[in-house]
Short mmCIF file of C-alpha atoms in Angstrom, two decimals:
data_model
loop_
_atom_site.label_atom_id
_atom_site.label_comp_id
_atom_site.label_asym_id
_atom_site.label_seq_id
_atom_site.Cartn_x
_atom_site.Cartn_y
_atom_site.Cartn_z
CA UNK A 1 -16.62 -72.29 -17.45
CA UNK A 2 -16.56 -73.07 -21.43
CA UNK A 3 -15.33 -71.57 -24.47
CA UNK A 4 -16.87 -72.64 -28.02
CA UNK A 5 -16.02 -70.74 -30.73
CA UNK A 6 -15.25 -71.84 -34.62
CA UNK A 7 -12.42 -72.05 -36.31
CA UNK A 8 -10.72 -73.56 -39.68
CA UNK A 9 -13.95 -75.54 -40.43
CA UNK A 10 -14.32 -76.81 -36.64
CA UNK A 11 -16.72 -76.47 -33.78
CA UNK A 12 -14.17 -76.40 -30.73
CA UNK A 13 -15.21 -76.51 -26.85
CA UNK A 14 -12.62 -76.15 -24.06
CA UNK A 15 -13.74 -77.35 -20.58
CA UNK A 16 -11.44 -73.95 -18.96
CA UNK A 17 -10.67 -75.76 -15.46
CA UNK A 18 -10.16 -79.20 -16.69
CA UNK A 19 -8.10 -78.30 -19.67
CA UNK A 20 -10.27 -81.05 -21.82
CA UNK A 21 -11.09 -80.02 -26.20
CA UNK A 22 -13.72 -80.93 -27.80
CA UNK A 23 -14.30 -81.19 -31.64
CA UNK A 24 -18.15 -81.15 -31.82
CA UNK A 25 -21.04 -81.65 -34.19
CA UNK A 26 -23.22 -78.42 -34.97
CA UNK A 27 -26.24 -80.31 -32.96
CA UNK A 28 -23.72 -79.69 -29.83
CA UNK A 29 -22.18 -77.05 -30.23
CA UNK A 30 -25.67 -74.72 -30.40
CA UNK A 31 -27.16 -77.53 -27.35
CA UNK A 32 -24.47 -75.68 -25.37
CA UNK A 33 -25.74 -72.09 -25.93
CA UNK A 34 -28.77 -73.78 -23.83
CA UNK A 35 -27.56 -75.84 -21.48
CA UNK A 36 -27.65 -74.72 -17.84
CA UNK A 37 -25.43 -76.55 -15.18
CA UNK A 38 -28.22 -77.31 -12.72
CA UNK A 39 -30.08 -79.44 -15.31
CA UNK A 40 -27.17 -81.24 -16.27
CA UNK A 41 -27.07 -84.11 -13.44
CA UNK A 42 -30.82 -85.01 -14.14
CA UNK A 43 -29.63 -86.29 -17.75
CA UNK A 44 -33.15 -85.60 -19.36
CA UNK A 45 -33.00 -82.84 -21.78
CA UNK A 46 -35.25 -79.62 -21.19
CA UNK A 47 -38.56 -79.31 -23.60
CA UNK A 48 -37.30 -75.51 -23.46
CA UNK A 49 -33.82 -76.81 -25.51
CA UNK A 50 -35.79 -79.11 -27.95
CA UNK A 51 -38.46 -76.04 -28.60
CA UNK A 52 -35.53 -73.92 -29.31
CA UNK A 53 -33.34 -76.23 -31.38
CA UNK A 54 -36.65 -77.78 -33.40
CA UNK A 55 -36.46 -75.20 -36.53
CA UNK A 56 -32.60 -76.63 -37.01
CA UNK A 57 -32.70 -80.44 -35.31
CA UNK A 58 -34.89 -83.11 -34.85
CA UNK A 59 -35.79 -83.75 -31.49
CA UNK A 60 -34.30 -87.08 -31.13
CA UNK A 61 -30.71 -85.34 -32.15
CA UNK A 62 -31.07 -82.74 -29.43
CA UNK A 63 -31.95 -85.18 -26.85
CA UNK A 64 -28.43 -87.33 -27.55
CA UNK A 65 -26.58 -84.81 -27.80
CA UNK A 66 -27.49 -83.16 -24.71
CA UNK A 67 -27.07 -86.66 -23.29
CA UNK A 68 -23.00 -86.41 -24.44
CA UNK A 69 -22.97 -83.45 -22.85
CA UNK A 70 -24.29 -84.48 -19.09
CA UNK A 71 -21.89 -87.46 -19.62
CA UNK A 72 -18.91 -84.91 -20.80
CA UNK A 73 -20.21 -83.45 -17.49
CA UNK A 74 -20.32 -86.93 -15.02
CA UNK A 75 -16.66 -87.63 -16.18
CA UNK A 76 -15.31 -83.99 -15.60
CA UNK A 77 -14.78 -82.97 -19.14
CA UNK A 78 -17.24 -80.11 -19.37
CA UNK A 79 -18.63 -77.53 -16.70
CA UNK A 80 -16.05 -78.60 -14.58
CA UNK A 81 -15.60 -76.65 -11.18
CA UNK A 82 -12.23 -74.40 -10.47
CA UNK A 83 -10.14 -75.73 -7.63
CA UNK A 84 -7.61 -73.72 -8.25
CA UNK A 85 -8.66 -70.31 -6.99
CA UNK A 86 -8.50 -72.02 -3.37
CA UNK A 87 -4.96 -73.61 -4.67
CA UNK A 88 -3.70 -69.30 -5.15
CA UNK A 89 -5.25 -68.48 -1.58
CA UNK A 90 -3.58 -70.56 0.51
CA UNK A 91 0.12 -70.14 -1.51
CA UNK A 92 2.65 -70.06 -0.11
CA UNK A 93 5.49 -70.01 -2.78
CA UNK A 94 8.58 -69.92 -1.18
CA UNK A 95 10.28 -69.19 -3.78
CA UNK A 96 13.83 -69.90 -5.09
CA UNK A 97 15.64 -68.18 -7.88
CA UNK A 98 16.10 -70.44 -11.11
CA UNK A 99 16.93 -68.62 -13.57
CA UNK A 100 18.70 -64.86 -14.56
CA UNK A 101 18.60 -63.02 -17.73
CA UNK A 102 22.36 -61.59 -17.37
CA UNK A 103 22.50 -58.13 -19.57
CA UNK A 104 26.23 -59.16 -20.54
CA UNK A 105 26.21 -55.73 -23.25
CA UNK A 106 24.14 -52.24 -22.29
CA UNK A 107 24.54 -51.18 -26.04
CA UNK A 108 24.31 -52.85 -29.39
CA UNK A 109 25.33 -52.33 -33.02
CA UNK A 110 21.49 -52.06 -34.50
CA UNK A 111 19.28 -49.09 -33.67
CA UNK A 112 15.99 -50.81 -34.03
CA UNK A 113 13.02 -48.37 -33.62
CA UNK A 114 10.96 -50.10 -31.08
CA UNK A 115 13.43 -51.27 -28.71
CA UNK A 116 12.22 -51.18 -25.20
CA UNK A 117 15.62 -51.05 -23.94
CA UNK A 118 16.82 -48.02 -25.80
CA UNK A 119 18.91 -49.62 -27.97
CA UNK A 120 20.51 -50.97 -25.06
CA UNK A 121 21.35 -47.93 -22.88
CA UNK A 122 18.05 -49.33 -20.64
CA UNK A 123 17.45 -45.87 -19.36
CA UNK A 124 21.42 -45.04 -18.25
CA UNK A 125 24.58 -45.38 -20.22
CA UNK A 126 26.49 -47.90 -22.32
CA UNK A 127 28.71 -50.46 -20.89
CA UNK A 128 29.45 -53.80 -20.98
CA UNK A 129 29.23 -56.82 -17.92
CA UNK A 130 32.51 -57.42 -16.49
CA UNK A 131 33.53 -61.17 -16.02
CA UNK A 132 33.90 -60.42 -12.04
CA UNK A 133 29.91 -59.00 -12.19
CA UNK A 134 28.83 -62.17 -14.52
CA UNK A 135 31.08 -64.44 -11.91
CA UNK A 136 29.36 -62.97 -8.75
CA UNK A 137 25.89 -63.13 -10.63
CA UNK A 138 26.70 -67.01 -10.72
CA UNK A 139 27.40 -67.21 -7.49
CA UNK A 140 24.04 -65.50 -6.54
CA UNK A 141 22.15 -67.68 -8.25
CA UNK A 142 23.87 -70.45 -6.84
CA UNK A 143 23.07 -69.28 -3.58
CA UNK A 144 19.68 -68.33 -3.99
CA UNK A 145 18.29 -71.62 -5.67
CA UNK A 146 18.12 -73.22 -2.76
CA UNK A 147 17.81 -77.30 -3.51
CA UNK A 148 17.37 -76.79 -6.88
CA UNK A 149 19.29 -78.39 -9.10
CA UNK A 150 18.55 -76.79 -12.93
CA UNK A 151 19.27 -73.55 -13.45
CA UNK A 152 18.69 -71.35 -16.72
CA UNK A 153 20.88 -68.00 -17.86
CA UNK A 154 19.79 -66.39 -20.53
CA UNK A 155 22.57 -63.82 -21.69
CA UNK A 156 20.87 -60.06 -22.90
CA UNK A 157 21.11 -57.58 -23.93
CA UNK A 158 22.04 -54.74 -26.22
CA UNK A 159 23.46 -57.44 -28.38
CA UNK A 160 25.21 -60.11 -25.92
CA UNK A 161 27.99 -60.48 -29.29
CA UNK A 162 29.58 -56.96 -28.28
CA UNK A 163 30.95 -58.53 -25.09
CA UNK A 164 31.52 -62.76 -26.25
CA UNK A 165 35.23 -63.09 -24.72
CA UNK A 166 33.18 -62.08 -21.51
CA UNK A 167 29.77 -64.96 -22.10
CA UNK A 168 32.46 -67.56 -22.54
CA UNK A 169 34.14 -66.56 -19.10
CA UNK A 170 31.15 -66.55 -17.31
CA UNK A 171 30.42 -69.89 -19.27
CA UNK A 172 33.32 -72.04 -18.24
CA UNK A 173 32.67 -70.31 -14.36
CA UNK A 174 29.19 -71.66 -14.59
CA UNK A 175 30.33 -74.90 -15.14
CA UNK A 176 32.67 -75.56 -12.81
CA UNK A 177 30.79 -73.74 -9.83
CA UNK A 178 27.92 -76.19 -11.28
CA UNK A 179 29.83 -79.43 -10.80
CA UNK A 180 31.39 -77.86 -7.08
CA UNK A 181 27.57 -77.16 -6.29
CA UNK A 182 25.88 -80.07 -7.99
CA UNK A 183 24.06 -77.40 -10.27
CA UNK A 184 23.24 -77.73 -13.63
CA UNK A 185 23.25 -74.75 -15.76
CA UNK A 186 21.52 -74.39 -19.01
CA UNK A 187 22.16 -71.83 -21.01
CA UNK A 188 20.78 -69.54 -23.82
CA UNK A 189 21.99 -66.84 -26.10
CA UNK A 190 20.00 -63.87 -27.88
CA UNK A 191 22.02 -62.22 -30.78
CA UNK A 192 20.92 -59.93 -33.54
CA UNK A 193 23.50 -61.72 -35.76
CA UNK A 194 25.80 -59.31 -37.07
CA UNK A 195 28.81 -60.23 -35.35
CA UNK A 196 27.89 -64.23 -35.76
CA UNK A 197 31.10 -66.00 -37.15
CA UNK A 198 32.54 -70.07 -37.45
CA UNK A 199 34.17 -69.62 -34.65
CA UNK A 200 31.34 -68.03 -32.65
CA UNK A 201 28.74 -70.35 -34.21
CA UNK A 202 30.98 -73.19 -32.68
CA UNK A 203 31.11 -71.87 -29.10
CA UNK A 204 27.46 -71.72 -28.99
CA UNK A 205 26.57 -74.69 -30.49
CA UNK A 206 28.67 -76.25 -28.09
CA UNK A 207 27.39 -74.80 -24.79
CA UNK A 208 23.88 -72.85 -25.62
CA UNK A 209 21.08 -75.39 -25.18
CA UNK A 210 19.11 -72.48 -27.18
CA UNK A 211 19.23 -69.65 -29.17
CA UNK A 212 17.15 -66.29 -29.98
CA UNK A 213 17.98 -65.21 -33.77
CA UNK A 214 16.47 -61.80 -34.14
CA UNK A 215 14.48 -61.14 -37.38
CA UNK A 216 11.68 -59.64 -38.11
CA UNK A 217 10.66 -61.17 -41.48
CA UNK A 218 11.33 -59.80 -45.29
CA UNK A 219 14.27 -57.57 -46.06
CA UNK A 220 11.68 -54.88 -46.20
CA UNK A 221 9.86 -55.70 -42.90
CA UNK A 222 13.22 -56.25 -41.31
CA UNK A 223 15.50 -53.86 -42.67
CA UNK A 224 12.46 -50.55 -41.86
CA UNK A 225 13.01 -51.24 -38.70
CA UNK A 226 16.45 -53.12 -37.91
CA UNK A 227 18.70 -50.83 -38.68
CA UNK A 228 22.55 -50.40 -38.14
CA UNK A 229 23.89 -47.44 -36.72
CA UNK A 230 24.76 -45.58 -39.80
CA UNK A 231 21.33 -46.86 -40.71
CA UNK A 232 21.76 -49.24 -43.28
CA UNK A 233 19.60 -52.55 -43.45
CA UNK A 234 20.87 -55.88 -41.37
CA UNK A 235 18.62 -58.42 -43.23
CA UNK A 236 21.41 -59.26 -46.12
CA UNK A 237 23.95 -59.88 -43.40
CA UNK A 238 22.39 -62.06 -41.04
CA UNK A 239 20.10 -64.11 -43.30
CA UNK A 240 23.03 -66.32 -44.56
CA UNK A 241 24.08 -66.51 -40.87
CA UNK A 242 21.30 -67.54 -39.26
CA UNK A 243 20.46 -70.39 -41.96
CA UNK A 244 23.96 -71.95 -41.56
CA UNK A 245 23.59 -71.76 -37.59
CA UNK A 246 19.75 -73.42 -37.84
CA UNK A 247 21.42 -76.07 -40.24
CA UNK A 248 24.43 -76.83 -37.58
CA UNK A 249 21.85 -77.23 -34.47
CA UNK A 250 19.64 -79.26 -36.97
CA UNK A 251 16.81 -77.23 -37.01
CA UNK A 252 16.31 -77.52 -33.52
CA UNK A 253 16.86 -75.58 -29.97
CA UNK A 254 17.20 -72.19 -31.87
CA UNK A 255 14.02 -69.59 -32.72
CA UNK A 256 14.21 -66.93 -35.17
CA UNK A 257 12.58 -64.30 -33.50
CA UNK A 258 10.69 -61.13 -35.00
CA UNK A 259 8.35 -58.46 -33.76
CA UNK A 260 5.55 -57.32 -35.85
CA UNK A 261 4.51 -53.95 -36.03
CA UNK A 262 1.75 -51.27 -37.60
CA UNK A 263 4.01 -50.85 -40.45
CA UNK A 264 3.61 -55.09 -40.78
CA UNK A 265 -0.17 -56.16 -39.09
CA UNK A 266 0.37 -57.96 -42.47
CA UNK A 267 2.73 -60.20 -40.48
CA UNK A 268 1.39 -63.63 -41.57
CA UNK A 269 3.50 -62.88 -44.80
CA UNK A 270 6.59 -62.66 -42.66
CA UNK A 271 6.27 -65.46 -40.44
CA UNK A 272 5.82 -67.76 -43.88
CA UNK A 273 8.87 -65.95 -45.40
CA UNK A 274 10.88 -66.82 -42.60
CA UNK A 275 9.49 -70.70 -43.08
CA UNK A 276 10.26 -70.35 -46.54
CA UNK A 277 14.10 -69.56 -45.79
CA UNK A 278 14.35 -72.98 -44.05
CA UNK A 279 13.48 -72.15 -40.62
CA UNK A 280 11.72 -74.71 -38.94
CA UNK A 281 11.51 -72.84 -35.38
CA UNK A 282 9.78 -69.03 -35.75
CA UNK A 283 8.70 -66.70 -32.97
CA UNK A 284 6.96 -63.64 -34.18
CA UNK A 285 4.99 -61.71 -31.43
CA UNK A 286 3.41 -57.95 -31.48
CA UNK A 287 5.20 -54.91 -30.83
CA UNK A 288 4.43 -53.68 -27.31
CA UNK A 289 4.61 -49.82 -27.78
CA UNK A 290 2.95 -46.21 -26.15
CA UNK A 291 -0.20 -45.37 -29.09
CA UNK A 292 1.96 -42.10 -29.41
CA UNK A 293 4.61 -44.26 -31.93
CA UNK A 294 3.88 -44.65 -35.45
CA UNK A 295 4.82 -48.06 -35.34
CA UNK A 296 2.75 -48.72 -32.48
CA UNK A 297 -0.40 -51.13 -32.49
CA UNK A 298 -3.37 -49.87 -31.24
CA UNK A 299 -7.21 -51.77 -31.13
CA UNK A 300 -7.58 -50.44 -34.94
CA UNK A 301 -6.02 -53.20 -35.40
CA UNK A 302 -7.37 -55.91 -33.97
CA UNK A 303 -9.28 -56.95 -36.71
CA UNK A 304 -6.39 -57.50 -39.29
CA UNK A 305 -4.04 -59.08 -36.19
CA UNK A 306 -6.94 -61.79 -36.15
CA UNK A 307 -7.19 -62.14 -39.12
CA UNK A 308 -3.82 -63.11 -39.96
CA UNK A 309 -3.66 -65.59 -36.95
CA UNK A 310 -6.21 -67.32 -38.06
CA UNK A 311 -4.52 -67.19 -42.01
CA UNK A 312 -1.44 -68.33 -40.69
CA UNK A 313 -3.14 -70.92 -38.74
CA UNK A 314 -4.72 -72.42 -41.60
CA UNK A 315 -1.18 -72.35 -43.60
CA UNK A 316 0.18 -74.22 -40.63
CA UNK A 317 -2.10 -76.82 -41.04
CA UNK A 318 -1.67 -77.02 -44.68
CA UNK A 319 2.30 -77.39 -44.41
CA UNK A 320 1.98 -80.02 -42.20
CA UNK A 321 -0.50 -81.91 -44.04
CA UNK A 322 2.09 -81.85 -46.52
CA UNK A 323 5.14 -82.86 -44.50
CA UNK A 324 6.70 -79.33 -44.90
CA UNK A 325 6.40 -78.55 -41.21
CA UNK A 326 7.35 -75.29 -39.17
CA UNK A 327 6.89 -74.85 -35.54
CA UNK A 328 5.48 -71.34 -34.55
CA UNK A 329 5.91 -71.12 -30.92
CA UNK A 330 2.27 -68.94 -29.89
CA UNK A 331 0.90 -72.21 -32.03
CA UNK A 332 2.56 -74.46 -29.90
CA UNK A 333 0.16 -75.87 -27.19
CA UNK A 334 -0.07 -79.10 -24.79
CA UNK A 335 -3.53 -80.10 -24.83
CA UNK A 336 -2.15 -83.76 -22.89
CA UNK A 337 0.07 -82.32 -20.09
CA UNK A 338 0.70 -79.01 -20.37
CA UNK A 339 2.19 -76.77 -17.97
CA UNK A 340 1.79 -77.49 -14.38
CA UNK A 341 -0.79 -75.66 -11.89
CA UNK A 342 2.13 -73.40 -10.54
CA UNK A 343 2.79 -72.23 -13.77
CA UNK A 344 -0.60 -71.97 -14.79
CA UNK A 345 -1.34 -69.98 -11.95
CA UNK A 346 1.95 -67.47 -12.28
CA UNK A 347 3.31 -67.28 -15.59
CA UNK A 348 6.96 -66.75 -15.74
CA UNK A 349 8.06 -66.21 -12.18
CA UNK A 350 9.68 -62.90 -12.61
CA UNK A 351 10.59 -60.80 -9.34
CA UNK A 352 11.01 -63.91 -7.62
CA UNK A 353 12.05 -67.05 -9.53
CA UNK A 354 13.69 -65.26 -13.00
CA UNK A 355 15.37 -62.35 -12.20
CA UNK A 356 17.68 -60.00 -14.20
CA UNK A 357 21.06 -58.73 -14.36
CA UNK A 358 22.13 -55.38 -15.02
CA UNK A 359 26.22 -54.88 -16.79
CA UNK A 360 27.14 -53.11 -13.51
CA UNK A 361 25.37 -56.48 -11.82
CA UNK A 362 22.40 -54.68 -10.26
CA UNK A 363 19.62 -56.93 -10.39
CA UNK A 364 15.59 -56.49 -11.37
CA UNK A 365 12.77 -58.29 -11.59
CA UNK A 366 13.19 -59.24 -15.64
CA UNK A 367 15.01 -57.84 -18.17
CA UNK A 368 11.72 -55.43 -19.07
CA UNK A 369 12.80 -53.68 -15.52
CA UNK A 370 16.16 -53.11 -16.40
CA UNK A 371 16.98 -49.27 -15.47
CA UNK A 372 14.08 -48.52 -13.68
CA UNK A 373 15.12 -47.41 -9.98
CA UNK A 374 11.77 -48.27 -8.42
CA UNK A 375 12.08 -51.84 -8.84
CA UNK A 376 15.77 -52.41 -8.23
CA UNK A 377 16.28 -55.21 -5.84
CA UNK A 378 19.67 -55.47 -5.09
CA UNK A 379 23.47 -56.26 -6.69
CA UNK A 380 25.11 -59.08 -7.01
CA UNK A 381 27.80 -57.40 -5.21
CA UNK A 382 25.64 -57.47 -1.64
CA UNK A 383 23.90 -60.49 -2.24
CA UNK A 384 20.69 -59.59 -0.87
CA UNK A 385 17.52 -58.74 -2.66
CA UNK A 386 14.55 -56.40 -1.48
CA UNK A 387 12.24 -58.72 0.07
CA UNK A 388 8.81 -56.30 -0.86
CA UNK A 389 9.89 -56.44 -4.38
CA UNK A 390 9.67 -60.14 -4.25
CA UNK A 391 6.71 -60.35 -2.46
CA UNK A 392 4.84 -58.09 -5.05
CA UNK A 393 5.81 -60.31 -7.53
CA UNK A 394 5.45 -63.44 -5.43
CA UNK A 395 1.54 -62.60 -4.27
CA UNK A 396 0.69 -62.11 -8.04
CA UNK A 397 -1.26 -64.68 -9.74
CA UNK A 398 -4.18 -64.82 -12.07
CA UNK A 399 -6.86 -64.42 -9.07
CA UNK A 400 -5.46 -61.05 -7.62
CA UNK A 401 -6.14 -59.81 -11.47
CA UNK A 402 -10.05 -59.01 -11.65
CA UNK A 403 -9.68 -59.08 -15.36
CA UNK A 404 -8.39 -62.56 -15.56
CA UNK A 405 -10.94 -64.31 -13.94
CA UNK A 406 -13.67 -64.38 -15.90
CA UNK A 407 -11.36 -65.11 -18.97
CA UNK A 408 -11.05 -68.24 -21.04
CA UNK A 409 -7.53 -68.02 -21.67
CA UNK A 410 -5.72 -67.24 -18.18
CA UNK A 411 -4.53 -70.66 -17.69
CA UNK A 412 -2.69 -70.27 -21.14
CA UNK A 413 -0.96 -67.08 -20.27
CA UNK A 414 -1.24 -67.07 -16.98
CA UNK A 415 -2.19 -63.64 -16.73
CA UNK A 416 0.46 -62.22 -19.13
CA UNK A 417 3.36 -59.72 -18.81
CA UNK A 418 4.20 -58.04 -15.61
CA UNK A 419 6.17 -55.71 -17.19
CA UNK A 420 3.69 -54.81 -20.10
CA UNK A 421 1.39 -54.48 -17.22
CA UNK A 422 2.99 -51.81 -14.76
CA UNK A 423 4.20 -49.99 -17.86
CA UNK A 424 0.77 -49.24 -19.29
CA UNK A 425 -1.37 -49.37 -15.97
CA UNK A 426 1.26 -49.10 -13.08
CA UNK A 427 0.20 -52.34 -11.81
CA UNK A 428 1.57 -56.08 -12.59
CA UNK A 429 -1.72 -56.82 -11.60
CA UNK A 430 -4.10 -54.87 -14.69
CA UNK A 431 -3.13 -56.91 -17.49
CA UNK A 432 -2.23 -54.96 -20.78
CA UNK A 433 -5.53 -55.24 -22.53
CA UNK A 434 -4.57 -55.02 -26.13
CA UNK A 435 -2.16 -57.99 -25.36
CA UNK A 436 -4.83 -59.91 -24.12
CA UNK A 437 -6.73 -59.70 -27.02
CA UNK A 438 -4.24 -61.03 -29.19
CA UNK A 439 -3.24 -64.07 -26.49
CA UNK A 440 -6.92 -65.09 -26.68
CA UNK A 441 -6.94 -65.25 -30.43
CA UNK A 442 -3.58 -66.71 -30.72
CA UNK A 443 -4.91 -69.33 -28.03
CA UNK A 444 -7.85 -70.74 -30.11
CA UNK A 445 -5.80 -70.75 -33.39
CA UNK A 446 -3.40 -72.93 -31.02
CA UNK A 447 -6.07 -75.23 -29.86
CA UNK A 448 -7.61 -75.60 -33.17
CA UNK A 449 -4.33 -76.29 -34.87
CA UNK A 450 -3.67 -78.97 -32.00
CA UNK A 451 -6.83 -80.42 -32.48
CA UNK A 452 -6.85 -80.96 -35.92
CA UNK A 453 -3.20 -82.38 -35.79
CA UNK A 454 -4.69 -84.77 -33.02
CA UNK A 455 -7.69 -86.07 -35.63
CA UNK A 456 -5.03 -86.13 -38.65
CA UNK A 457 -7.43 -84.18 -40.38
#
């Protein structure tokens, strides 16, 4: 399977099973519209390709390039069979838990309209993680991750701030029940910024290898939407905040992160602003949303979402042309390495490798979960987990999703968001169609951008 489309003045061709780009010539690019695999072995080029091609190229230009492409072919860099559907049938995972999202605050000190967790209640009531529930959530983990030796937490929420004595106990256990069980925790920190301080700033620098600094772009953009309780703006706060914590970690290992919306399919402007502040490490992704919200994007919208990919792709390439780099993580691709097949084939490993943590320590299969009673698993208090739940989870993969297969992009997103999935088709195995539409764009701007960084040009 290919993909060739255009994009920021190139002719781009990804090989879908063997990962391999190609930057092609126009002659090429239309060959391919022609070329059937059976004829590719024999190396001579059709007379039906030449007779279509011979209003555009000459002959002699349609015969080499078809010639690149059987030899793009012979060295398994174009046409390229999938061995990895076999690779999902005979899986058998057995899976360890590496990582937890740990909800260490169910409530929060912004009311921010879209919030999927209900501005933190996640379907029940406010409260905040004990130390003894973040303690035995440690212990679980280091229980259930079998030989493995790395282990992420990710502390939630709400707004994780609310509850900090409580993150730095559960920080300190980590650690020691780390060196006890040669473990070696990692951890990160999501915080809306409004209770961000010196002394806080310090802590985290010290012990968070990252950190998620929510923004959503301008003050207007931002402040629409991020609201305090008594519904003032939070942009004029945590702006100042945010820049001085980016500085300290030296622009590095920290993302602002924002969420465009239909109020903002204008987003480009806000990722840039947030570049323009100093931020070198930006993570703005589309609200996910019922079509009965107002702020809610919908397939209207398709049309301007793409089109401000593909205008913030070409500013990306322009800044760092000119040395004034920013990263923008859905830009961000490997086209050497790049994940490996396991990941390729499952995405995140929610439900059975990254679980989540309730505040009174029940756990779920991610954070997106949090509250509903179908898919609790367990507590942290019992120790077990629901073995079905996992399975579900464990069996899932980009071949038991008929809408993945036939798609370019599944070995990029590996099939997307369970979550996002059950709660628009109550299955994690329909994919959330409007999502996939703006992976698949935000995939070729990310390929293109990575290709024309490759050819410094």
């Amino acid at each position: 399977m290919i993909h060739k489309y255009k994009l920021l003045g190139k002719n781009i061709v990804l090989d879908v099973y063997s990962g391999a780009v190609h930057v092609v010539d126009d002659v090429l690019y239309d060959v391919l519209d022609y070329t059937l695999e059976p004829f590719i072995a024999e190396r001579e080029c059709p007379q039906f390709i030449i007779d279509a091609l011979s209003d555009r190229y000459s002959e002699a230009d349609v015969r080499d390039s078809y010639s690149d492409i059987c030899e793009l072919f012979k060295m398994g860099q174009l046409f390229t069979d999938d061995i990895y559907e076999e690779i999902a049938a005979n899986w058998n995972k057995k899976s360890v838990v590496k990582a937890l999202c740990l909800h260490i605050a169910h409530d929060c000190n912004l009311r921010c309209k879209y919030c999927f967790a209900d501005t933190g209640e996640y379907k029940g009531c406010r409260g905040l993680m004990s130390a003894e529930t973040g303690k035995k959530a440690i212990d679980f983990v280091i229980k259930s991750s079998g030989n493995r030796k790395n282990i992420e937490i990710d502390y939630f929420g709400g707004e994780p701030l609310m509850n900090f004595g409580v993150v730095k106990e559960i920080t300190e256990y980590a650690k020691e029940q780390g060196k006890l069980h040669g473990k070696n925790f990692r951890f990160t920190i999501t915080t809306n910024g409004i209770l961000l301080n010196d002394e806080i700033q310090e802590y985290i620098n010290e012990n968070m290898s990252n950190v998620v600094l929510s923004i959503d772009g301008t003050k207007e953009t931002n402040d629409r939407v991020r609201c305090r309780v008594d519904g003032t703006g939070s942009y004029d706060s945590i702006v100042p905040k945010f820049q001085k914590l980016a500085e300290s970690r030296n622009q590095d290992r920290y993302y602002v992160r924002g969420t465009f919306t239909a109020y903002n399919p204008d987003f480009a402007k806000d990722v840039i602003h947030l570049a323009d502040l100093g931020f070198k490490q930006t993570s703005v992704e589309p609200v996910v949303a019922p079509e009965t919200e107002d702020y809610a994007l919908t397939r209207e919208h398709i049309p301007q979402v793409f089109e401000e990919y593909e205008k913030l792709a070409a500013e990306y390439v322009k800044r760092w042309k000119e040395g004034n780099w920013f990263n923008f993580f859905h830009f961000m691709v490997d086209l050497d390495q790049g994940p490996c097949a396991i990941k390729r084939l499952s995405g995140c490993g929610s439900g059975h490798e990254y679980l989540a943590v309730a505040a009174n320590g029940d756990i779920y299969p991610c954070h997106q979960f949090v509250g509903d009673e179908k898919f609790k698993m367990g507590s942290v208090y019992g120790g077990e987990i629901n073995k079905a739940i996992v399975k579900y989870f464990e069996d899932s993969n980009i071949y038991t999703k008929d809408k993945c297969r036939g798609c370019f992009a599944k070995f990029y997103c590996s099939g997307g968001c369970a979550a996002n999935a059950y709660n628009f088709n109550g299955d994690i195995n329909k994919p959330y169609e409007l999502a996939c539409e703006f992976e698949k764009k935000r995939v070729e701007c990310a390929i293109a951008v990575e290709a024309i960084k490759k050819l410094g040009s």
